[in-house]
């Protein structure tokens, strides 16, 4: 859903849950624009670096949703059984409880991850892992 008001474009990234959905807002300026992913809410922001041809474990979380934004070409998102080859800048929302995995189909890639809710690395439930951690 996109709503245009004044100099803003608001894109809702969580269409299923209207009561707590963070929105990505784009504000236009004379020099261009910026996207705001969070505003005064609990969130954790990371840039994940994946080496060429590698991938993270297939996992899920109890206590947080994650928004992934592809920063480089070649990222592979696996979310709830779907394989997504995102364009640079494309956003994908992972709900708490959804299985997900991030990888590279060739080159090194970076992905912006914004976690919404309580963040704790111990919240990772690994279902499959190529590094013996599952």
GROMACS .gro file of N, CA, C and O in nm:
model
  536
    1UNK      N    1   0.085  -0.117   0.000
    1UNK     CA    2   0.000   0.000   0.000
    1UNK      C    3   0.089   0.123   0.000
    1UNK      O    4   0.179   0.134   0.080
    2UNK      N    5   0.063   0.216  -0.088
    2UNK     CA    6   0.141   0.340  -0.093
    2UNK      C    7   0.045   0.458  -0.083
    2UNK      O    8  -0.052   0.465  -0.156
    3UNK      N    9   0.074   0.548   0.009
    3UNK     CA   10  -0.009   0.667   0.029
    3UNK      C   11   0.081   0.787   0.007
    3UNK      O   12   0.185   0.798   0.069
    4UNK      N   13   0.041   0.877  -0.082
    4UNK     CA   14   0.123   0.996  -0.108
    4UNK      C   15   0.058   1.116  -0.041
    4UNK      O   16  -0.059   1.144  -0.062
    5UNK      N   17   0.136   1.186   0.043
    5UNK     CA   18   0.088   1.306   0.109
    5UNK      C   19   0.198   1.410   0.104
    5UNK      O   20   0.312   1.379   0.135
    6UNK      N   21   0.164   1.531   0.068
    6UNK     CA   22   0.262   1.639   0.060
    6UNK      C   23   0.388   1.590  -0.009
    6UNK      O   24   0.385   1.544  -0.120
    7UNK      N   25   0.502   1.600   0.063
    7UNK     CA   26   0.630   1.557   0.006
    7UNK      C   27   0.670   1.419   0.056
    7UNK      O   28   0.784   1.383   0.058
    8UNK      N   29   0.572   1.339   0.100
    8UNK     CA   30   0.604   1.208   0.157
    8UNK      C   31   0.535   1.098   0.080
    8UNK      O   32   0.424   1.113   0.031
    9UNK      N   33   0.602   0.983   0.075
    9UNK     CA   34   0.542   0.860   0.025
    9UNK      C   35   0.556   0.760   0.137
    9UNK      O   36   0.665   0.737   0.186
   10UNK      N   37   0.445   0.702   0.180
   10UNK     CA   38   0.451   0.607   0.289
   10UNK      C   39   0.419   0.469   0.235
   10UNK      O   40   0.312   0.447   0.179
   11UNK      N   41   0.512   0.375   0.250
   11UNK     CA   42   0.494   0.238   0.201
   11UNK      C   43   0.483   0.147   0.321
   11UNK      O   44   0.575   0.135   0.400
   12UNK      N   45   0.371   0.080   0.335
   12UNK     CA   46   0.348  -0.010   0.446
   12UNK      C   47   0.418  -0.142   0.417
   12UNK      O   48   0.391  -0.206   0.317
   13UNK      N   49   0.510  -0.185   0.505
   13UNK     CA   50   0.585  -0.307   0.480
   13UNK      C   51   0.528  -0.428   0.552
   13UNK      O   52   0.578  -0.537   0.536
   14UNK      N   53   0.424  -0.411   0.632
   14UNK     CA   54   0.365  -0.522   0.705
   14UNK      C   55   0.213  -0.521   0.686
   14UNK      O   56   0.140  -0.485   0.776
   15UNK      N   57   0.164  -0.562   0.570
   15UNK     CA   58   0.023  -0.548   0.541
   15UNK      C   59  -0.070  -0.636   0.624
   15UNK      O   60  -0.187  -0.609   0.634
   16UNK      N   61  -0.018  -0.740   0.688
   16UNK     CA   62  -0.105  -0.832   0.760
   16UNK      C   63  -0.150  -0.782   0.897
   16UNK      O   64  -0.253  -0.824   0.947
   17UNK      N   65  -0.074  -0.696   0.965
   17UNK     CA   66  -0.101  -0.659   1.102
   17UNK      C   67  -0.106  -0.508   1.118
   17UNK      O   68  -0.006  -0.446   1.150
   18UNK      N   69  -0.220  -0.448   1.098
   18UNK     CA   70  -0.230  -0.303   1.095
   18UNK      C   71  -0.199  -0.236   1.228
   18UNK      O   72  -0.152  -0.125   1.231
   19UNK      N   73  -0.224  -0.302   1.343
   19UNK     CA   74  -0.211  -0.234   1.471
   19UNK      C   75  -0.067  -0.202   1.510
   19UNK      O   76  -0.046  -0.107   1.584
   20UNK      N   77   0.032  -0.275   1.465
   20UNK     CA   78   0.170  -0.250   1.507
   20UNK      C   79   0.266  -0.240   1.389
   20UNK      O   80   0.385  -0.258   1.406
   21UNK      N   81   0.218  -0.215   1.273
   21UNK     CA   82   0.303  -0.219   1.154
   21UNK      C   83   0.393  -0.098   1.142
   21UNK      O   84   0.345   0.014   1.139
   22UNK      N   85   0.525  -0.121   1.134
   22UNK     CA   86   0.611  -0.008   1.103
   22UNK      C   87   0.599   0.025   0.955
   22UNK      O   88   0.579  -0.064   0.873
   23UNK      N   89   0.607   0.148   0.923
   23UNK     CA   90   0.599   0.191   0.783
   23UNK      C   91   0.734   0.244   0.741
   23UNK      O   92   0.809   0.298   0.823
   24UNK      N   93   0.766   0.228   0.615
   24UNK     CA   94   0.886   0.289   0.560
   24UNK      C   95   0.840   0.418   0.493
   24UNK      O   96   0.755   0.416   0.406
   25UNK      N   97   0.894   0.528   0.540
   25UNK     CA   98   0.855   0.659   0.487
   25UNK      C   99   0.966   0.714   0.401
   25UNK      O  100   1.083   0.707   0.439
   26UNK      N  101   0.929   0.767   0.287
   26UNK     CA  102   1.025   0.835   0.201
   26UNK      C  103   0.993   0.983   0.203
   26UNK      O  104   0.878   1.022   0.181
   27UNK      N  105   1.093   1.062   0.237
   27UNK     CA  106   1.074   1.207   0.236
   27UNK      C  107   1.160   1.266   0.127
   27UNK      O  108   1.278   1.234   0.114
   28UNK      N  109   1.100   1.349   0.047
   28UNK     CA  110   1.170   1.413  -0.064
   28UNK      C  111   1.230   1.546  -0.017
   28UNK      O  112   1.169   1.617   0.062
   29UNK      N  113   1.349   1.574  -0.066
   29UNK     CA  114   1.421   1.698  -0.037
   29UNK      C  115   1.469   1.755  -0.169
   29UNK      O  116   1.472   1.685  -0.270
   30UNK      N  117   1.515   1.880  -0.168
   30UNK     CA  118   1.565   1.938  -0.293
   30UNK      C  119   1.683   1.859  -0.352
   30UNK      O  120   1.701   1.854  -0.473
   31UNK      N  121   1.761   1.793  -0.266
   31UNK     CA  122   1.878   1.719  -0.311
   31UNK      C  123   1.849   1.574  -0.345
   31UNK      O  124   1.934   1.501  -0.392
   32UNK      N  125   1.727   1.526  -0.318
   32UNK     CA  126   1.691   1.386  -0.342
   32UNK      C  127   1.586   1.340  -0.242
   32UNK      O  128   1.482   1.402  -0.227
   33UNK      N  129   1.616   1.232  -0.169
   33UNK     CA  130   1.521   1.181  -0.070
   33UNK      C  131   1.592   1.089   0.028
   33UNK      O  132   1.708   1.054   0.010
   34UNK      N  133   1.520   1.052   0.137
   34UNK     CA  134   1.570   0.949   0.228
   34UNK      C  135   1.455   0.860   0.269
   34UNK      O  136   1.339   0.900   0.265
   35UNK      N  137   1.489   0.736   0.306
   35UNK     CA  138   1.390   0.642   0.357
   35UNK      C  139   1.413   0.627   0.506
   35UNK      O  140   1.525   0.606   0.550
   36UNK      N  141   1.306   0.637   0.585
   36UNK     CA  142   1.314   0.617   0.730
   36UNK      C  143   1.244   0.486   0.760
   36UNK      O  144   1.126   0.469   0.733
   37UNK      N  145   1.318   0.391   0.819
   37UNK     CA  146   1.266   0.259   0.848
   37UNK      C  147   1.206   0.249   0.987
   37UNK      O  148   1.115   0.171   1.010
   38UNK      N  149   1.259   0.323   1.084
   38UNK     CA  150   1.203   0.325   1.219
   38UNK      C  151   1.204   0.468   1.269
   38UNK      O  152   1.283   0.551   1.225
   39UNK      N  153   1.116   0.494   1.364
   39UNK     CA  154   1.110   0.626   1.427
   39UNK      C  155   1.066   0.607   1.571
   39UNK      O  156   0.952   0.567   1.596
   40UNK      N  157   1.158   0.624   1.663
   40UNK     CA  158   1.128   0.617   1.806
   40UNK      C  159   1.061   0.486   1.847
   40UNK      O  160   0.965   0.487   1.923
   41UNK      N  161   1.110   0.374   1.797
   41UNK     CA  162   1.056   0.246   1.839
   41UNK      C  163   1.171   0.149   1.863
   41UNK      O  164   1.280   0.167   1.809
   42UNK      N  165   1.147   0.045   1.945
   42UNK     CA  166   1.254  -0.052   1.970
   42UNK      C  167   1.289  -0.128   1.843
   42UNK      O  168   1.202  -0.190   1.782
   43UNK      N  169   1.415  -0.120   1.804
   43UNK     CA  170   1.460  -0.194   1.687
   43UNK      C  171   1.611  -0.212   1.697
   43UNK      O  172   1.679  -0.140   1.768
   44UNK      N  173   1.661  -0.311   1.625
   44UNK     CA  174   1.804  -0.337   1.617
   44UNK      C  175   1.839  -0.338   1.469
   44UNK      O  176   1.770  -0.400   1.389
   45UNK      N  177   1.946  -0.269   1.433
   45UNK     CA  178   1.984  -0.255   1.293
   45UNK      C  179   2.122  -0.316   1.273
   45UNK      O  180   2.215  -0.285   1.348
   46UNK      N  181   2.133  -0.404   1.172
   46UNK     CA  182   2.262  -0.466   1.140
   46UNK      C  183   2.281  -0.466   0.989
   46UNK      O  184   2.183  -0.465   0.914
   47UNK      N  185   2.406  -0.469   0.946
   47UNK     CA  186   2.436  -0.501   0.807
   47UNK      C  187   2.506  -0.636   0.812
   47UNK      O  188   2.609  -0.653   0.878
   48UNK      N  189   2.447  -0.734   0.746
   48UNK     CA  190   2.500  -0.870   0.743
   48UNK      C  191   2.583  -0.886   0.617
   48UNK      O  192   2.538  -0.852   0.508
   49UNK      N  193   2.705  -0.936   0.633
   49UNK     CA  194   2.797  -0.961   0.522
   49UNK      C  195   2.803  -1.112   0.500
   49UNK      O  196   2.837  -1.186   0.592
   50UNK      N  197   2.772  -1.156   0.381
   50UNK     CA  198   2.775  -1.299   0.347
   50UNK      C  199   2.884  -1.321   0.243
   50UNK      O  200   2.885  -1.255   0.139
   51UNK      N  201   2.975  -1.412   0.272
   51UNK     CA  202   3.085  -1.441   0.181
   51UNK      C  203   3.033  -1.509   0.054
   51UNK      O  204   2.924  -1.568   0.054
   52UNK      N  205   3.109  -1.503  -0.054
   52UNK     CA  206   3.065  -1.561  -0.182
   52UNK      C  207   3.021  -1.707  -0.167
   52UNK      O  208   3.093  -1.789  -0.109
   53UNK      N  209   2.900  -1.737  -0.215
   53UNK     CA  210   2.849  -1.873  -0.217
   53UNK      C  211   2.810  -1.931  -0.082
   53UNK      O  212   2.772  -2.047  -0.073
   54UNK      N  213   2.815  -1.854   0.026
   54UNK     CA  214   2.783  -1.905   0.161
   54UNK      C  215   2.639  -1.870   0.196
   54UNK      O  216   2.575  -1.790   0.131
   55UNK      N  217   2.591  -1.931   0.305
   55UNK     CA  218   2.457  -1.899   0.355
   55UNK      C  219   2.448  -1.924   0.504
   55UNK      O  220   2.524  -2.002   0.560
   56UNK      N  221   2.356  -1.853   0.566
   56UNK     CA  222   2.332  -1.866   0.709
   56UNK      C  223   2.246  -1.990   0.734
   56UNK      O  224   2.194  -2.051   0.640
   57UNK      N  225   2.225  -2.022   0.859
   57UNK     CA  226   2.141  -2.137   0.893
   57UNK      C  227   1.995  -2.107   0.860
   57UNK      O  228   1.953  -1.991   0.858
   58UNK      N  229   1.918  -2.213   0.834
   58UNK     CA  230   1.772  -2.200   0.825
   58UNK      C  231   1.724  -2.187   0.968
   58UNK      O  232   1.756  -2.272   1.053
   59UNK      N  233   1.653  -2.079   0.998
   59UNK     CA  234   1.621  -2.047   1.137
   59UNK      C  235   1.487  -1.979   1.150
   59UNK      O  236   1.421  -1.948   1.051
   60UNK      N  237   1.448  -1.958   1.275
   60UNK     CA  238   1.330  -1.878   1.307
   60UNK      C  239   1.351  -1.815   1.444
   60UNK      O  240   1.438  -1.856   1.519
   61UNK      N  241   1.268  -1.714   1.473
   61UNK     CA  242   1.276  -1.642   1.600
   61UNK      C  243   1.136  -1.635   1.661
   61UNK      O  244   1.037  -1.625   1.590
   62UNK      N  245   1.131  -1.636   1.793
   62UNK     CA  246   1.004  -1.624   1.867
   62UNK      C  247   0.962  -1.479   1.886
   62UNK      O  248   0.845  -1.447   1.878
   63UNK      N  249   1.060  -1.394   1.917
   63UNK     CA  250   1.028  -1.263   1.974
   63UNK      C  251   1.051  -1.144   1.884
   63UNK      O  252   1.047  -1.031   1.931
   64UNK      N  253   1.079  -1.165   1.756
   64UNK     CA  254   1.104  -1.048   1.671
   64UNK      C  255   1.069  -1.076   1.526
   64UNK      O  256   1.077  -1.188   1.479
   65UNK      N  257   1.027  -0.970   1.459
   65UNK     CA  258   1.013  -0.967   1.313
   65UNK      C  259   1.142  -0.908   1.259
   65UNK      O  260   1.211  -0.834   1.329
   66UNK      N  261   1.174  -0.939   1.133
   66UNK     CA  262   1.291  -0.880   1.070
   66UNK      C  263   1.254  -0.828   0.932
   66UNK      O  264   1.174  -0.889   0.862
   67UNK      N  265   1.311  -0.714   0.898
   67UNK     CA  266   1.297  -0.659   0.764
   67UNK      C  267   1.435  -0.665   0.701
   67UNK      O  268   1.531  -0.614   0.757
   68UNK      N  269   1.445  -0.733   0.587
   68UNK     CA  270   1.571  -0.741   0.514
   68UNK      C  271   1.564  -0.651   0.392
   68UNK      O  272   1.464  -0.649   0.320
   69UNK      N  273   1.673  -0.580   0.366
   69UNK     CA  274   1.685  -0.495   0.248
   69UNK      C  275   1.815  -0.535   0.177
   69UNK      O  276   1.923  -0.528   0.236
   70UNK      N  277   1.803  -0.578   0.052
   70UNK     CA  278   1.920  -0.619  -0.026
   70UNK      C  279   2.003  -0.496  -0.061
   70UNK      O  280   1.952  -0.399  -0.116
   71UNK      N  281   2.133  -0.500  -0.027
   71UNK     CA  282   2.223  -0.389  -0.058
   71UNK      C  283   2.310  -0.418  -0.179
   71UNK      O  284   2.367  -0.325  -0.236
   72UNK      N  285   2.324  -0.545  -0.215
   72UNK     CA  286   2.408  -0.585  -0.327
   72UNK      C  287   2.334  -0.687  -0.413
   72UNK      O  288   2.249  -0.761  -0.362
   73UNK      N  289   2.367  -0.696  -0.542
   73UNK     CA  290   2.309  -0.800  -0.625
   73UNK      C  291   2.365  -0.937  -0.584
   73UNK      O  292   2.478  -0.946  -0.536
   74UNK      N  293   2.285  -1.041  -0.600
   74UNK     CA  294   2.331  -1.177  -0.571
   74UNK      C  295   2.282  -1.233  -0.440
   74UNK      O  296   2.312  -1.347  -0.406
   75UNK      N  297   2.205  -1.156  -0.363
   75UNK     CA  298   2.150  -1.208  -0.237
   75UNK      C  299   2.040  -1.309  -0.267
   75UNK      O  300   1.970  -1.299  -0.368
   76UNK      N  301   2.026  -1.405  -0.177
   76UNK     CA  302   1.918  -1.503  -0.185
   76UNK      C  303   1.847  -1.502  -0.050
   76UNK      O  304   1.910  -1.523   0.053
   77UNK      N  305   1.717  -1.474  -0.052
   77UNK     CA  306   1.635  -1.477   0.068
   77UNK      C  307   1.547  -1.601   0.061
   77UNK      O  308   1.477  -1.622  -0.039
   78UNK      N  309   1.548  -1.683   0.164
   78UNK     CA  310   1.453  -1.794   0.176
   78UNK      C  311   1.363  -1.760   0.293
   78UNK      O  312   1.410  -1.747   0.406
   79UNK      N  313   1.234  -1.742   0.267
   79UNK     CA  314   1.140  -1.701   0.370
   79UNK      C  315   1.014  -1.786   0.359
   79UNK      O  316   0.948  -1.787   0.255
   80UNK      N  317   0.985  -1.858   0.468
   80UNK     CA  318   0.862  -1.940   0.476
   80UNK      C  319   0.847  -2.030   0.353
   80UNK      O  320   0.740  -2.039   0.295
   81UNK      N  321   0.957  -2.093   0.312
   81UNK     CA  322   0.953  -2.186   0.200
   81UNK      C  323   0.963  -2.124   0.063
   81UNK      O  324   0.965  -2.195  -0.037
   82UNK      N  325   0.971  -1.991   0.054
   82UNK     CA  326   0.985  -1.924  -0.076
   82UNK      C  327   1.130  -1.882  -0.096
   82UNK      O  328   1.194  -1.832  -0.004
   83UNK      N  329   1.179  -1.898  -0.218
   83UNK     CA  330   1.315  -1.852  -0.254
   83UNK      C  331   1.299  -1.721  -0.330
   83UNK      O  332   1.231  -1.716  -0.433
   84UNK      N  333   1.362  -1.616  -0.280
   84UNK     CA  334   1.349  -1.483  -0.337
   84UNK      C  335   1.487  -1.435  -0.380
   84UNK      O  336   1.583  -1.443  -0.302
   85UNK      N  337   1.498  -1.387  -0.503
   85UNK     CA  338   1.621  -1.327  -0.554
   85UNK      C  339   1.597  -1.177  -0.565
   85UNK      O  340   1.552  -1.127  -0.669
   86UNK      N  341   1.621  -1.103  -0.456
   86UNK     CA  342   1.581  -0.962  -0.453
   86UNK      C  343   1.669  -0.873  -0.539
   86UNK      O  344   1.788  -0.897  -0.556
   87UNK      N  345   1.607  -0.769  -0.592
   87UNK     CA  346   1.681  -0.661  -0.657
   87UNK      C  347   1.744  -0.576  -0.547
   87UNK      O  348   1.695  -0.574  -0.433
   88UNK      N  349   1.848  -0.502  -0.578
   88UNK     CA  350   1.908  -0.411  -0.482
   88UNK      C  351   1.800  -0.312  -0.437
   88UNK      O  352   1.728  -0.256  -0.519
   89UNK      N  353   1.787  -0.295  -0.307
   89UNK     CA  354   1.686  -0.205  -0.250
   89UNK      C  355   1.554  -0.273  -0.218
   89UNK      O  356   1.471  -0.215  -0.149
   90UNK      N  357   1.533  -0.395  -0.267
   90UNK     CA  358   1.407  -0.465  -0.240
   90UNK      C  359   1.401  -0.505  -0.093
   90UNK      O  360   1.500  -0.544  -0.032
   91UNK      N  361   1.280  -0.494  -0.035
   91UNK     CA  362   1.257  -0.523   0.106
   91UNK      C  363   1.171  -0.647   0.121
   91UNK      O  364   1.074  -0.664   0.047
   92UNK      N  365   1.205  -0.730   0.220
   92UNK     CA  366   1.125  -0.849   0.251
   92UNK      C  367   1.108  -0.855   0.402
   92UNK      O  368   1.204  -0.844   0.477
   93UNK      N  369   0.983  -0.873   0.446
   93UNK     CA  370   0.952  -0.881   0.588
   93UNK      C  371   0.944  -1.027   0.630
   93UNK      O  372   0.878  -1.108   0.564
   94UNK      N  373   1.009  -1.061   0.740
   94UNK     CA  374   1.004  -1.194   0.798
   94UNK      C  375   0.935  -1.180   0.932
   94UNK      O  376   0.981  -1.109   1.022
   95UNK      N  377   0.823  -1.247   0.947
   95UNK     CA  378   0.746  -1.244   1.072
   95UNK      C  379   0.807  -1.337   1.175
   95UNK      O  380   0.867  -1.440   1.140
   96UNK      N  381   0.791  -1.305   1.302
   96UNK     CA  382   0.833  -1.396   1.409
   96UNK      C  383   0.769  -1.532   1.382
   96UNK      O  384   0.651  -1.540   1.349
   97UNK      N  385   0.849  -1.636   1.392
   97UNK     CA  386   0.800  -1.772   1.367
   97UNK      C  387   0.820  -1.822   1.226
   97UNK      O  388   0.818  -1.942   1.202
   98UNK      N  389   0.842  -1.731   1.128
   98UNK     CA  390   0.867  -1.773   0.990
   98UNK      C  391   1.008  -1.831   0.979
   98UNK      O  392   1.103  -1.774   1.032
   99UNK      N  393   1.021  -1.941   0.905
   99UNK     CA  394   1.155  -1.993   0.876
   99UNK      C  395   1.219  -1.901   0.773
   99UNK      O  396   1.151  -1.848   0.685
  100UNK      N  397   1.350  -1.880   0.787
  100UNK     CA  398   1.420  -1.793   0.694
  100UNK      C  399   1.569  -1.825   0.691
  100UNK      O  400   1.624  -1.881   0.785
  101UNK      N  401   1.629  -1.790   0.577
  101UNK     CA  402   1.774  -1.808   0.557
  101UNK      C  403   1.818  -1.702   0.457
  101UNK      O  404   1.748  -1.670   0.363
  102UNK      N  405   1.938  -1.654   0.478
  102UNK     CA  406   1.999  -1.555   0.390
  102UNK      C  407   2.123  -1.617   0.329
  102UNK      O  408   2.197  -1.688   0.397
  103UNK      N  409   2.146  -1.592   0.201
  103UNK     CA  410   2.265  -1.647   0.138
  103UNK      C  411   2.308  -1.565   0.019
  103UNK      O  412   2.251  -1.461  -0.012
  104UNK      N  413   2.413  -1.616  -0.047
  104UNK     CA  414   2.468  -1.554  -0.167
  104UNK      C  415   2.470  -1.657  -0.278
  104UNK      O  416   2.510  -1.771  -0.255
  105UNK      N  417   2.429  -1.618  -0.398
  105UNK     CA  418   2.434  -1.712  -0.511
  105UNK      C  419   2.562  -1.697  -0.592
  105UNK      O  420   2.573  -1.747  -0.701
  106UNK      N  421   2.659  -1.627  -0.537
  106UNK     CA  422   2.786  -1.611  -0.607
  106UNK      C  423   2.875  -1.509  -0.541
  106UNK      O  424   2.965  -1.543  -0.466
  107UNK      N  425   2.848  -1.380  -0.563
  107UNK     CA  426   2.937  -1.277  -0.506
  107UNK      C  427   2.911  -1.256  -0.357
  107UNK      O  428   2.809  -1.301  -0.304
  108UNK      N  429   3.002  -1.187  -0.292
  108UNK     CA  430   2.978  -1.144  -0.154
  108UNK      C  431   2.860  -1.046  -0.156
  108UNK      O  432   2.847  -0.966  -0.249
  109UNK      N  433   2.774  -1.054  -0.055
  109UNK     CA  434   2.658  -0.966  -0.049
  109UNK      C  435   2.644  -0.906   0.091
  109UNK      O  436   2.690  -0.964   0.189
  110UNK      N  437   2.577  -0.791   0.094
  110UNK     CA  438   2.541  -0.727   0.219
  110UNK      C  439   2.390  -0.710   0.223
  110UNK      O  440   2.328  -0.677   0.122
  111UNK      N  441   2.333  -0.729   0.342
  111UNK     CA  442   2.189  -0.714   0.361
  111UNK      C  443   2.168  -0.631   0.487
  111UNK      O  444   2.227  -0.660   0.592
  112UNK      N  445   2.087  -0.527   0.475
  112UNK     CA  446   2.047  -0.449   0.591
  112UNK      C  447   1.937  -0.527   0.662
  112UNK      O  448   1.839  -0.567   0.598
  113UNK      N  449   1.955  -0.552   0.791
  113UNK     CA  450   1.852  -0.621   0.870
  113UNK      C  451   1.804  -0.527   0.980
  113UNK      O  452   1.885  -0.474   1.056
  114UNK      N  453   1.674  -0.507   0.987
  114UNK     CA  454   1.613  -0.429   1.094
  114UNK      C  455   1.522  -0.523   1.169
  114UNK      O  456   1.427  -0.578   1.112
  115UNK      N  457   1.552  -0.546   1.296
  115UNK     CA  458   1.472  -0.635   1.380
  115UNK      C  459   1.378  -0.551   1.465
  115UNK      O  460   1.420  -0.453   1.526
  116UNK      N  461   1.252  -0.591   1.467
  116UNK     CA  462   1.149  -0.521   1.545
  116UNK      C  463   1.108  -0.611   1.660
  116UNK      O  464   1.073  -0.726   1.640
  117UNK      N  465   1.110  -0.557   1.782
  117UNK     CA  466   1.075  -0.635   1.899
  117UNK      C  467   1.199  -0.662   1.981
  117UNK      O  468   1.305  -0.601   1.961
  118UNK      N  469   1.189  -0.755   2.074
  118UNK     CA  470   1.302  -0.788   2.162
  118UNK      C  471   1.408  -0.862   2.082
  118UNK      O  472   1.382  -0.964   2.020
  119UNK      N  473   1.531  -0.809   2.084
  119UNK     CA  474   1.640  -0.869   2.009
  119UNK      C  475   1.734  -0.942   2.103
  119UNK      O  476   1.783  -0.885   2.200
  120UNK      N  477   1.760  -1.069   2.073
  120UNK     CA  478   1.852  -1.151   2.150
  120UNK      C  479   1.904  -1.259   2.056
  120UNK      O  480   1.824  -1.335   2.000
  121UNK      N  481   2.036  -1.266   2.038
  121UNK     CA  482   2.093  -1.367   1.948
  121UNK      C  483   2.059  -1.509   1.996
  121UNK      O  484   2.057  -1.602   1.917
  122UNK      N  485   2.030  -1.527   2.125
  122UNK     CA  486   1.992  -1.659   2.177
  122UNK      C  487   1.850  -1.699   2.136
  122UNK      O  488   1.807  -1.810   2.163
  123UNK      N  489   1.777  -1.608   2.071
  123UNK     CA  490   1.642  -1.636   2.023
  123UNK      C  491   1.644  -1.716   1.891
  123UNK      O  492   1.540  -1.753   1.840
  124UNK      N  493   1.762  -1.743   1.838
  124UNK     CA  494   1.772  -1.815   1.711
  124UNK      C  495   1.746  -1.963   1.735
  124UNK      O  496   1.814  -2.028   1.815
  125UNK      N  497   1.647  -2.017   1.664
  125UNK     CA  498   1.623  -2.162   1.661
  125UNK      C  499   1.672  -2.210   1.525
  125UNK      O  500   1.610  -2.181   1.423
  126UNK      N  501   1.784  -2.280   1.523
  126UNK     CA  502   1.842  -2.328   1.398
  126UNK      C  503   1.778  -2.460   1.359
  126UNK      O  504   1.780  -2.554   1.438
  127UNK      N  505   1.726  -2.468   1.236
  127UNK     CA  506   1.661  -2.589   1.187
  127UNK      C  507   1.754  -2.669   1.097
  127UNK      O  508   1.747  -2.792   1.095
  128UNK      N  509   1.837  -2.600   1.020
  128UNK     CA  510   1.940  -2.662   0.936
  128UNK      C  511   2.061  -2.570   0.941
  128UNK      O  512   2.047  -2.448   0.945
  129UNK      N  513   2.181  -2.631   0.939
  129UNK     CA  514   2.301  -2.549   0.945
  129UNK      C  515   2.418  -2.624   0.886
  129UNK      O  516   2.444  -2.739   0.921
  130UNK      N  517   2.489  -2.561   0.793
  130UNK     CA  518   2.603  -2.622   0.727
  130UNK      C  519   2.730  -2.620   0.812
  130UNK      O  520   2.832  -2.674   0.773
  131UNK      N  521   2.723  -2.558   0.929
  131UNK     CA  522   2.841  -2.539   1.013
  131UNK      C  523   2.830  -2.617   1.144
  131UNK      O  524   2.901  -2.590   1.240
  132UNK      N  525   2.735  -2.713   1.152
  132UNK     CA  526   2.722  -2.800   1.268
  132UNK      C  527   2.663  -2.735   1.392
  132UNK      O  528   2.685  -2.781   1.503
  133UNK      N  529   2.583  -2.630   1.375
  133UNK     CA  530   2.524  -2.561   1.490
  133UNK      C  531   2.378  -2.592   1.514
  133UNK      O  532   2.320  -2.544   1.610
  134UNK      N  533   2.316  -2.672   1.428
  134UNK     CA  534   2.172  -2.701   1.444
  134UNK      C  535   2.149  -2.812   1.545
  134UNK      O  536   2.232  -2.895   1.570
   0.00000   0.00000   0.00000
